[in-house]
Amino acid sequence: MSEAIIVVTGVSSGIGRATAEKFAKRGCRVFGTVRAIAGTSPLAGVELVEMDVRSDTSVKQAFQQIVARAGRIDVLVNNAGATIVGAVEETSTTEASVLFDTNLFGILRTAQAVLPQMRVQRSGRIVNVSSVLGFLPAPYMGFYAASKHAVEGLSESLDHEVRQFGIRVSLVEPSFTKTNLDLIAPQTAARIPDYNKELGIASRAIQNNVQNAPEPDGVAATIVDAALGAWKMRHTPRGEASLLAKLRRFMPAGPVEKGLRKSFGLA
C-alpha cells in the first residue's frame, strides 16, 4: 500500500502533524485536514484541506473534494480531538456537548462521509485515535475519558458492521503525549470551592505528565502501523500506554486504581 490515499484529520500540530509527515515519507498520497489553511504551516508531501469535524456540511464537502482529486480513499485517520479539565459536577451540559461533538460525533461524521466510497471500493481502513483513557478513568478529565470510552465502543461496533465490505476499524490508544492539546487544555467555566484543592493538584500533575511525556513521533508510528499493517483492533504505543493496557487487563483493580490516583497527584 505504498501509494495509498490517506486522510488524516487535525494535522495543524501534534500527533496529527507527525502522522501525516510519516505517511508522506512512506510514499503515500496524504490529505491533511485543518479548520483553516490560512495560518497553518505547510507540510511537505501533504495536501491540506479545510474541514471542521463539528460541521456536517464541512465534512461532506471536504471528502467530496478529496475523492474528486484522488479517486479513492484507502485510510481515514480520525485524530482531531479536544479536551477539558474540571470536576464532573462542575462541567455544564454545554461544555460536555461541545467535547463530544468533536471527539465522538466528529468521528461519526467522517465515517459516514468516507464509508460510501470505501463500500464501493470494497476495501478501506479507519483508524480512530482514542487514549488509554478509553479504558481507564480520569479524575478531573471525566468527560474526556467518557468521550474516549464512547469512541472505543463505537469503533468496535462499527468494525463488526463494515468488515463484510472489506473495511476494518482500528483503535490507537496513546498515553500522555507532549502536545498542545493538554498543555493548553481549557478548564470548566464553573468552579465549586470544595473541589479547588484537589483540582489544583490534579491539574499540576496533568501538566507535569504532559511536559515529561514523549514527543508525538512514537504515537504517529503506531498510527501508521495500524493503518498499513495487519489488522488488529487495539494498538498501544510502546512505553507507558502498553504497560497500562497490560496492567488494566491482568492486575487486580486495587493496585491499578492506586497507581492511577498517584499519576493524577491524588492521595
mmCIF file of C-alpha atoms in Angstrom:
data_model
loop_
_atom_site.group_PDB
_atom_site.id
_atom_site.type_symbol
_atom_site.label_atom_id
_atom_site.label_comp_id
_atom_site.label_asym_id
_atom_site.label_seq_id
_atom_site.Cartn_x
_atom_site.Cartn_y
_atom_site.Cartn_z
ATOM 1 C CA MET A 1 0.000 0.000 0.000
ATOM 2 C CA SER A 2 2.927 2.344 -0.718
ATOM 3 C CA GLU A 3 0.744 4.632 -2.853
ATOM 4 C CA ALA A 4 -2.274 4.515 -0.588
ATOM 5 C CA ILE A 5 -4.572 7.525 -0.352
ATOM 6 C CA ILE A 6 -4.594 8.656 3.274
ATOM 7 C CA VAL A 7 -6.760 11.227 5.055
ATOM 8 C CA VAL A 8 -5.609 12.454 8.477
ATOM 9 C CA THR A 9 -7.803 14.851 10.444
ATOM 10 C CA GLY A 10 -6.328 17.605 12.603
ATOM 11 C CA VAL A 11 -2.820 17.989 11.143
ATOM 12 C CA SER A 12 -2.095 21.548 12.253
ATOM 13 C CA SER A 13 0.089 20.314 15.130
ATOM 14 C CA GLY A 14 0.907 17.454 17.468
ATOM 15 C CA ILE A 15 0.069 13.835 16.718
ATOM 16 C CA GLY A 16 -1.831 14.607 13.517
ATOM 17 C CA ARG A 17 1.021 16.590 12.017
ATOM 18 C CA ALA A 18 3.624 13.954 12.901
ATOM 19 C CA THR A 19 1.382 11.215 11.497
ATOM 20 C CA ALA A 20 0.796 12.990 8.187
ATOM 21 C CA GLU A 21 4.546 13.508 7.790
ATOM 22 C CA LYS A 22 5.255 9.798 8.393
ATOM 23 C CA PHE A 23 2.672 8.703 5.831
ATOM 24 C CA ALA A 24 4.173 11.108 3.275
ATOM 25 C CA LYS A 25 7.644 9.700 3.904
ATOM 26 C CA ARG A 26 6.233 6.216 3.246
ATOM 27 C CA GLY A 27 5.276 7.342 -0.256
ATOM 28 C CA CYS A 28 1.554 7.675 0.397
ATOM 29 C CA ARG A 29 -0.588 10.457 -1.024
ATOM 30 C CA VAL A 30 -1.697 12.300 2.093
ATOM 31 C CA PHE A 31 -4.567 14.729 2.630
ATOM 32 C CA GLY A 32 -4.445 16.531 5.966
ATOM 33 C CA THR A 33 -7.462 18.380 7.279
ATOM 34 C CA VAL A 34 -7.316 21.642 9.219
ATOM 35 C CA ARG A 35 -10.026 24.057 10.279
ATOM 36 C CA ALA A 36 -8.297 26.905 8.424
ATOM 37 C CA ILE A 37 -5.482 26.616 5.893
ATOM 38 C CA ALA A 38 -4.572 30.272 6.418
ATOM 39 C CA GLY A 39 -2.078 30.331 9.267
ATOM 40 C CA THR A 40 -1.296 26.612 9.041
ATOM 41 C CA SER A 41 2.344 25.850 8.320
ATOM 42 C CA PRO A 42 2.735 23.779 5.127
ATOM 43 C CA LEU A 43 3.678 20.124 5.388
ATOM 44 C CA ALA A 44 5.978 18.533 2.826
ATOM 45 C CA GLY A 45 4.096 15.950 0.800
ATOM 46 C CA VAL A 46 0.755 16.700 2.476
ATOM 47 C CA GLU A 47 -2.196 18.311 0.676
ATOM 48 C CA LEU A 48 -4.115 20.477 3.139
ATOM 49 C CA VAL A 49 -7.911 20.503 3.052
ATOM 50 C CA GLU A 50 -10.144 22.782 5.131
ATOM 51 C CA MET A 51 -12.594 20.830 7.259
ATOM 52 C CA ASP A 52 -14.305 21.293 10.615
ATOM 53 C CA VAL A 53 -15.255 17.917 12.095
ATOM 54 C CA ARG A 54 -18.066 19.656 14.000
ATOM 55 C CA SER A 55 -19.891 20.589 10.784
ATOM 56 C CA ASP A 56 -21.849 18.103 8.658
ATOM 57 C CA THR A 57 -21.561 20.345 5.605
ATOM 58 C CA SER A 58 -17.835 20.974 6.030
ATOM 59 C CA VAL A 59 -17.072 17.254 6.386
ATOM 60 C CA LYS A 60 -19.155 16.232 3.365
ATOM 61 C CA GLN A 61 -17.607 18.916 1.172
ATOM 62 C CA ALA A 62 -14.062 18.018 2.240
ATOM 63 C CA PHE A 63 -14.467 14.317 1.453
ATOM 64 C CA GLN A 64 -16.145 15.068 -1.871
ATOM 65 C CA GLN A 65 -13.150 17.260 -2.724
ATOM 66 C CA ILE A 66 -10.642 14.563 -1.747
ATOM 67 C CA VAL A 67 -12.400 11.841 -3.762
ATOM 68 C CA ALA A 68 -12.648 14.182 -6.764
ATOM 69 C CA ARG A 69 -8.889 14.783 -6.592
ATOM 70 C CA ALA A 70 -7.644 11.296 -5.706
ATOM 71 C CA GLY A 71 -10.378 8.967 -6.949
ATOM 72 C CA ARG A 72 -10.432 6.864 -3.773
ATOM 73 C CA ILE A 73 -9.625 6.869 -0.052
ATOM 74 C CA ASP A 74 -7.788 3.891 1.413
ATOM 75 C CA VAL A 75 -7.274 5.045 5.002
ATOM 76 C CA LEU A 76 -9.019 7.542 7.260
ATOM 77 C CA VAL A 77 -7.220 8.518 10.466
ATOM 78 C CA ASN A 78 -9.516 10.285 12.919
ATOM 79 C CA ASN A 79 -7.067 12.269 15.019
ATOM 80 C CA ALA A 80 -8.820 15.618 15.604
ATOM 81 C CA GLY A 81 -9.828 15.961 19.247
ATOM 82 C CA ALA A 82 -10.454 18.233 22.201
ATOM 83 C CA THR A 83 -10.268 18.047 25.978
ATOM 84 C CA ILE A 84 -11.449 19.845 29.111
ATOM 85 C CA VAL A 85 -10.271 19.818 32.729
ATOM 86 C CA GLY A 86 -12.633 20.096 35.687
ATOM 87 C CA ALA A 87 -14.747 18.051 38.060
ATOM 88 C CA VAL A 88 -17.724 16.239 36.583
ATOM 89 C CA GLU A 89 -20.049 18.233 38.865
ATOM 90 C CA GLU A 90 -18.547 21.475 37.554
ATOM 91 C CA THR A 91 -18.993 20.586 33.867
ATOM 92 C CA SER A 92 -22.015 22.053 32.120
ATOM 93 C CA THR A 93 -24.030 20.045 29.626
ATOM 94 C CA THR A 94 -22.996 22.598 27.006
ATOM 95 C CA GLU A 95 -19.289 22.026 27.712
ATOM 96 C CA ALA A 96 -19.796 18.269 27.633
ATOM 97 C CA SER A 97 -21.755 18.506 24.385
ATOM 98 C CA VAL A 98 -19.033 20.581 22.706
ATOM 99 C CA LEU A 99 -16.422 17.994 23.690
ATOM 100 C CA PHE A 100 -18.495 15.075 22.407
ATOM 101 C CA ASP A 101 -19.279 16.994 19.214
ATOM 102 C CA THR A 102 -15.577 16.897 18.355
ATOM 103 C CA ASN A 103 -14.346 13.652 19.894
ATOM 104 C CA LEU A 104 -17.288 11.360 19.095
ATOM 105 C CA PHE A 105 -19.669 12.965 16.629
ATOM 106 C CA GLY A 106 -16.697 14.211 14.581
ATOM 107 C CA ILE A 107 -15.759 10.561 14.043
ATOM 108 C CA LEU A 108 -19.370 9.741 13.179
ATOM 109 C CA ARG A 109 -19.397 12.499 10.544
ATOM 110 C CA THR A 110 -16.124 11.493 8.910
ATOM 111 C CA ALA A 111 -17.004 7.782 8.959
ATOM 112 C CA GLN A 112 -20.363 8.453 7.326
ATOM 113 C CA ALA A 113 -18.619 10.607 4.716
ATOM 114 C CA VAL A 114 -15.922 8.060 3.808
ATOM 115 C CA LEU A 115 -17.801 4.763 4.073
ATOM 116 C CA PRO A 116 -19.836 5.110 0.846
ATOM 117 C CA GLN A 117 -16.561 5.375 -1.118
ATOM 118 C CA MET A 118 -14.948 2.521 0.813
ATOM 119 C CA ARG A 119 -18.014 0.313 0.255
ATOM 120 C CA VAL A 120 -17.761 0.916 -3.492
ATOM 121 C CA GLN A 121 -14.052 0.005 -3.353
ATOM 122 C CA ARG A 122 -14.778 -2.994 -1.107
ATOM 123 C CA SER A 123 -11.711 -2.002 0.927
ATOM 124 C CA GLY A 124 -10.527 0.547 3.472
ATOM 125 C CA ARG A 125 -9.190 1.125 6.958
ATOM 126 C CA ILE A 126 -10.474 3.589 9.566
ATOM 127 C CA VAL A 127 -8.082 4.316 12.439
ATOM 128 C CA ASN A 128 -9.591 6.162 15.385
ATOM 129 C CA VAL A 129 -7.194 7.807 17.835
ATOM 130 C CA SER A 130 -8.528 7.025 21.294
ATOM 131 C CA SER A 131 -6.481 7.102 24.511
ATOM 132 C CA VAL A 132 -5.590 4.939 27.493
ATOM 133 C CA LEU A 133 -8.437 6.967 28.998
ATOM 134 C CA GLY A 134 -10.685 4.988 26.690
ATOM 135 C CA PHE A 135 -10.258 2.070 29.099
ATOM 136 C CA LEU A 136 -9.181 3.874 32.298
ATOM 137 C CA PRO A 137 -10.909 6.543 34.410
ATOM 138 C CA ALA A 138 -9.509 10.076 34.652
ATOM 139 C CA PRO A 139 -10.282 12.234 37.693
ATOM 140 C CA TYR A 140 -10.907 15.835 36.616
ATOM 141 C CA MET A 141 -10.876 14.755 32.959
ATOM 142 C CA GLY A 142 -14.086 12.756 33.288
ATOM 143 C CA PHE A 143 -15.786 13.900 30.098
ATOM 144 C CA TYR A 144 -12.639 13.451 28.024
ATOM 145 C CA ALA A 145 -12.439 9.880 29.355
ATOM 146 C CA ALA A 146 -16.163 9.397 28.706
ATOM 147 C CA SER A 147 -15.783 10.559 25.098
ATOM 148 C CA LYS A 148 -12.876 8.164 24.524
ATOM 149 C CA HIS A 149 -14.795 5.274 26.124
ATOM 150 C CA ALA A 150 -17.556 6.094 23.636
ATOM 151 C CA VAL A 151 -15.056 6.129 20.751
ATOM 152 C CA GLU A 152 -13.947 2.633 21.760
ATOM 153 C CA GLY A 153 -17.497 1.261 21.816
ATOM 154 C CA LEU A 154 -18.351 2.919 18.513
ATOM 155 C CA SER A 155 -15.178 1.662 16.834
ATOM 156 C CA GLU A 156 -15.576 -1.964 17.884
ATOM 157 C CA SER A 157 -19.241 -1.969 16.857
ATOM 158 C CA LEU A 158 -18.531 -0.301 13.516
ATOM 159 C CA ASP A 159 -15.806 -2.818 12.733
ATOM 160 C CA HIS A 160 -18.315 -5.658 13.003
ATOM 161 C CA GLU A 161 -20.709 -3.865 10.649
ATOM 162 C CA VAL A 162 -18.276 -2.943 7.867
ATOM 163 C CA ARG A 163 -15.928 -5.919 7.680
ATOM 164 C CA GLN A 164 -18.404 -7.520 5.235
ATOM 165 C CA PHE A 165 -17.288 -4.835 2.750
ATOM 166 C CA GLY A 166 -13.554 -5.415 3.214
ATOM 167 C CA ILE A 167 -13.290 -2.446 5.594
ATOM 168 C CA ARG A 168 -11.731 -2.668 9.056
ATOM 169 C CA VAL A 169 -11.653 -0.259 12.005
ATOM 170 C CA SER A 170 -8.796 0.032 14.499
ATOM 171 C CA LEU A 171 -8.057 1.983 17.676
ATOM 172 C CA VAL A 172 -4.797 3.642 18.748
ATOM 173 C CA GLU A 173 -4.584 4.265 22.497
ATOM 174 C CA PRO A 174 -1.741 6.624 23.488
ATOM 175 C CA SER A 175 -0.949 7.788 26.989
ATOM 176 C CA PHE A 176 0.205 11.333 27.832
ATOM 177 C CA THR A 177 1.951 12.856 24.823
ATOM 178 C CA LYS A 178 3.710 16.210 24.595
ATOM 179 C CA THR A 179 1.181 18.168 22.539
ATOM 180 C CA ASN A 180 -0.679 21.442 22.848
ATOM 181 C CA LEU A 181 -3.958 19.570 23.410
ATOM 182 C CA ASP A 182 -3.163 19.015 27.089
ATOM 183 C CA LEU A 183 -0.650 21.828 27.603
ATOM 184 C CA ILE A 184 -3.342 24.425 26.851
ATOM 185 C CA ALA A 185 -6.368 22.384 27.926
ATOM 186 C CA PRO A 186 -9.390 24.573 28.717
ATOM 187 C CA GLN A 187 -10.979 24.346 32.148
ATOM 188 C CA THR A 188 -14.654 24.301 33.035
ATOM 189 C CA ALA A 189 -16.233 27.728 33.472
ATOM 190 C CA ALA A 190 -17.924 26.842 36.771
ATOM 191 C CA ARG A 191 -15.981 26.407 39.971
ATOM 192 C CA ILE A 192 -17.176 24.609 43.122
ATOM 193 C CA PRO A 193 -14.832 25.552 46.006
ATOM 194 C CA ASP A 194 -14.947 22.085 47.586
ATOM 195 C CA TYR A 195 -13.024 20.721 44.563
ATOM 196 C CA ASN A 196 -10.466 23.541 44.302
ATOM 197 C CA LYS A 197 -7.627 21.959 46.282
ATOM 198 C CA GLU A 198 -7.716 18.567 44.608
ATOM 199 C CA LEU A 199 -8.402 20.061 41.163
ATOM 200 C CA GLY A 200 -5.312 22.232 41.520
ATOM 201 C CA ILE A 201 -3.208 19.195 42.438
ATOM 202 C CA ALA A 202 -4.595 17.134 39.555
ATOM 203 C CA SER A 203 -4.151 19.989 37.053
ATOM 204 C CA ARG A 204 -0.495 20.387 38.014
ATOM 205 C CA ALA A 205 0.017 16.618 37.763
ATOM 206 C CA ILE A 206 -1.534 16.585 34.275
ATOM 207 C CA GLN A 207 0.722 19.429 33.154
ATOM 208 C CA ASN A 208 3.772 17.698 34.632
ATOM 209 C CA ASN A 209 2.885 14.410 32.927
ATOM 210 C CA VAL A 210 2.494 16.170 29.578
ATOM 211 C CA GLN A 211 5.727 18.147 29.962
ATOM 212 C CA ASN A 212 7.641 14.924 30.686
ATOM 213 C CA ALA A 213 5.823 12.846 28.068
ATOM 214 C CA PRO A 214 7.420 11.667 24.812
ATOM 215 C CA GLU A 215 7.076 13.632 21.594
ATOM 216 C CA PRO A 216 4.279 12.609 19.168
ATOM 217 C CA ASP A 217 6.573 10.571 16.867
ATOM 218 C CA GLY A 218 6.012 7.295 18.721
ATOM 219 C CA VAL A 219 2.235 7.617 18.579
ATOM 220 C CA ALA A 220 2.463 8.617 14.909
ATOM 221 C CA ALA A 221 4.492 5.490 14.121
ATOM 222 C CA THR A 222 1.849 3.355 15.858
ATOM 223 C CA ILE A 223 -0.905 5.009 13.809
ATOM 224 C CA VAL A 224 0.950 4.309 10.556
ATOM 225 C CA ASP A 225 1.354 0.655 11.576
ATOM 226 C CA ALA A 226 -2.339 0.437 12.455
ATOM 227 C CA ALA A 227 -3.253 1.882 9.062
ATOM 228 C CA LEU A 228 -0.883 -0.015 6.776
ATOM 229 C CA GLY A 229 -0.064 -3.202 8.699
ATOM 230 C CA ALA A 230 -2.012 -6.341 9.512
ATOM 231 C CA TRP A 231 -5.344 -5.553 11.144
ATOM 232 C CA LYS A 232 -5.925 -5.739 14.862
ATOM 233 C CA MET A 233 -8.401 -3.774 16.925
ATOM 234 C CA ARG A 234 -6.183 -2.120 19.548
ATOM 235 C CA HIS A 235 -2.731 -0.599 19.164
ATOM 236 C CA THR A 236 -0.896 0.894 22.149
ATOM 237 C CA PRO A 237 2.366 2.800 21.597
ATOM 238 C CA ARG A 238 5.430 1.384 23.309
ATOM 239 C CA GLY A 239 6.115 2.544 26.852
ATOM 240 C CA GLU A 240 3.531 3.731 29.334
ATOM 241 C CA ALA A 241 0.490 3.091 27.119
ATOM 242 C CA SER A 242 1.379 -0.575 26.552
ATOM 243 C CA LEU A 243 2.157 -1.013 30.243
ATOM 244 C CA LEU A 244 -1.177 0.489 31.296
ATOM 245 C CA ALA A 245 -3.057 -1.753 28.866
ATOM 246 C CA LYS A 246 -1.377 -4.835 30.363
ATOM 247 C CA LEU A 247 -1.986 -3.649 33.935
ATOM 248 C CA ARG A 248 -5.657 -2.985 33.247
ATOM 249 C CA ARG A 249 -6.036 -6.468 31.795
ATOM 250 C CA PHE A 250 -4.020 -8.561 34.214
ATOM 251 C CA MET A 251 -3.640 -6.683 37.518
ATOM 252 C CA PRO A 252 -6.232 -6.542 40.317
ATOM 253 C CA ALA A 253 -8.348 -3.390 40.320
ATOM 254 C CA GLY A 254 -6.937 -2.081 43.625
ATOM 255 C CA PRO A 255 -3.295 -1.604 42.561
ATOM 256 C CA VAL A 256 -4.363 -0.192 39.190
ATOM 257 C CA GLU A 257 -6.589 2.364 40.899
ATOM 258 C CA LYS A 258 -3.851 3.285 43.351
ATOM 259 C CA GLY A 259 -1.342 3.848 40.544
ATOM 260 C CA LEU A 260 -3.827 5.936 38.563
ATOM 261 C CA ARG A 261 -4.571 8.195 41.530
ATOM 262 C CA LYS A 262 -0.850 8.642 42.070
ATOM 263 C CA SER A 263 -0.362 9.721 38.451
ATOM 264 C CA PHE A 264 -3.005 12.426 38.995
ATOM 265 C CA GLY A 265 -1.380 13.513 42.268
ATOM 266 C CA LEU A 266 -4.230 12.295 44.445
ATOM 267 C CA ALA A 267 -3.808 10.692 47.879
#
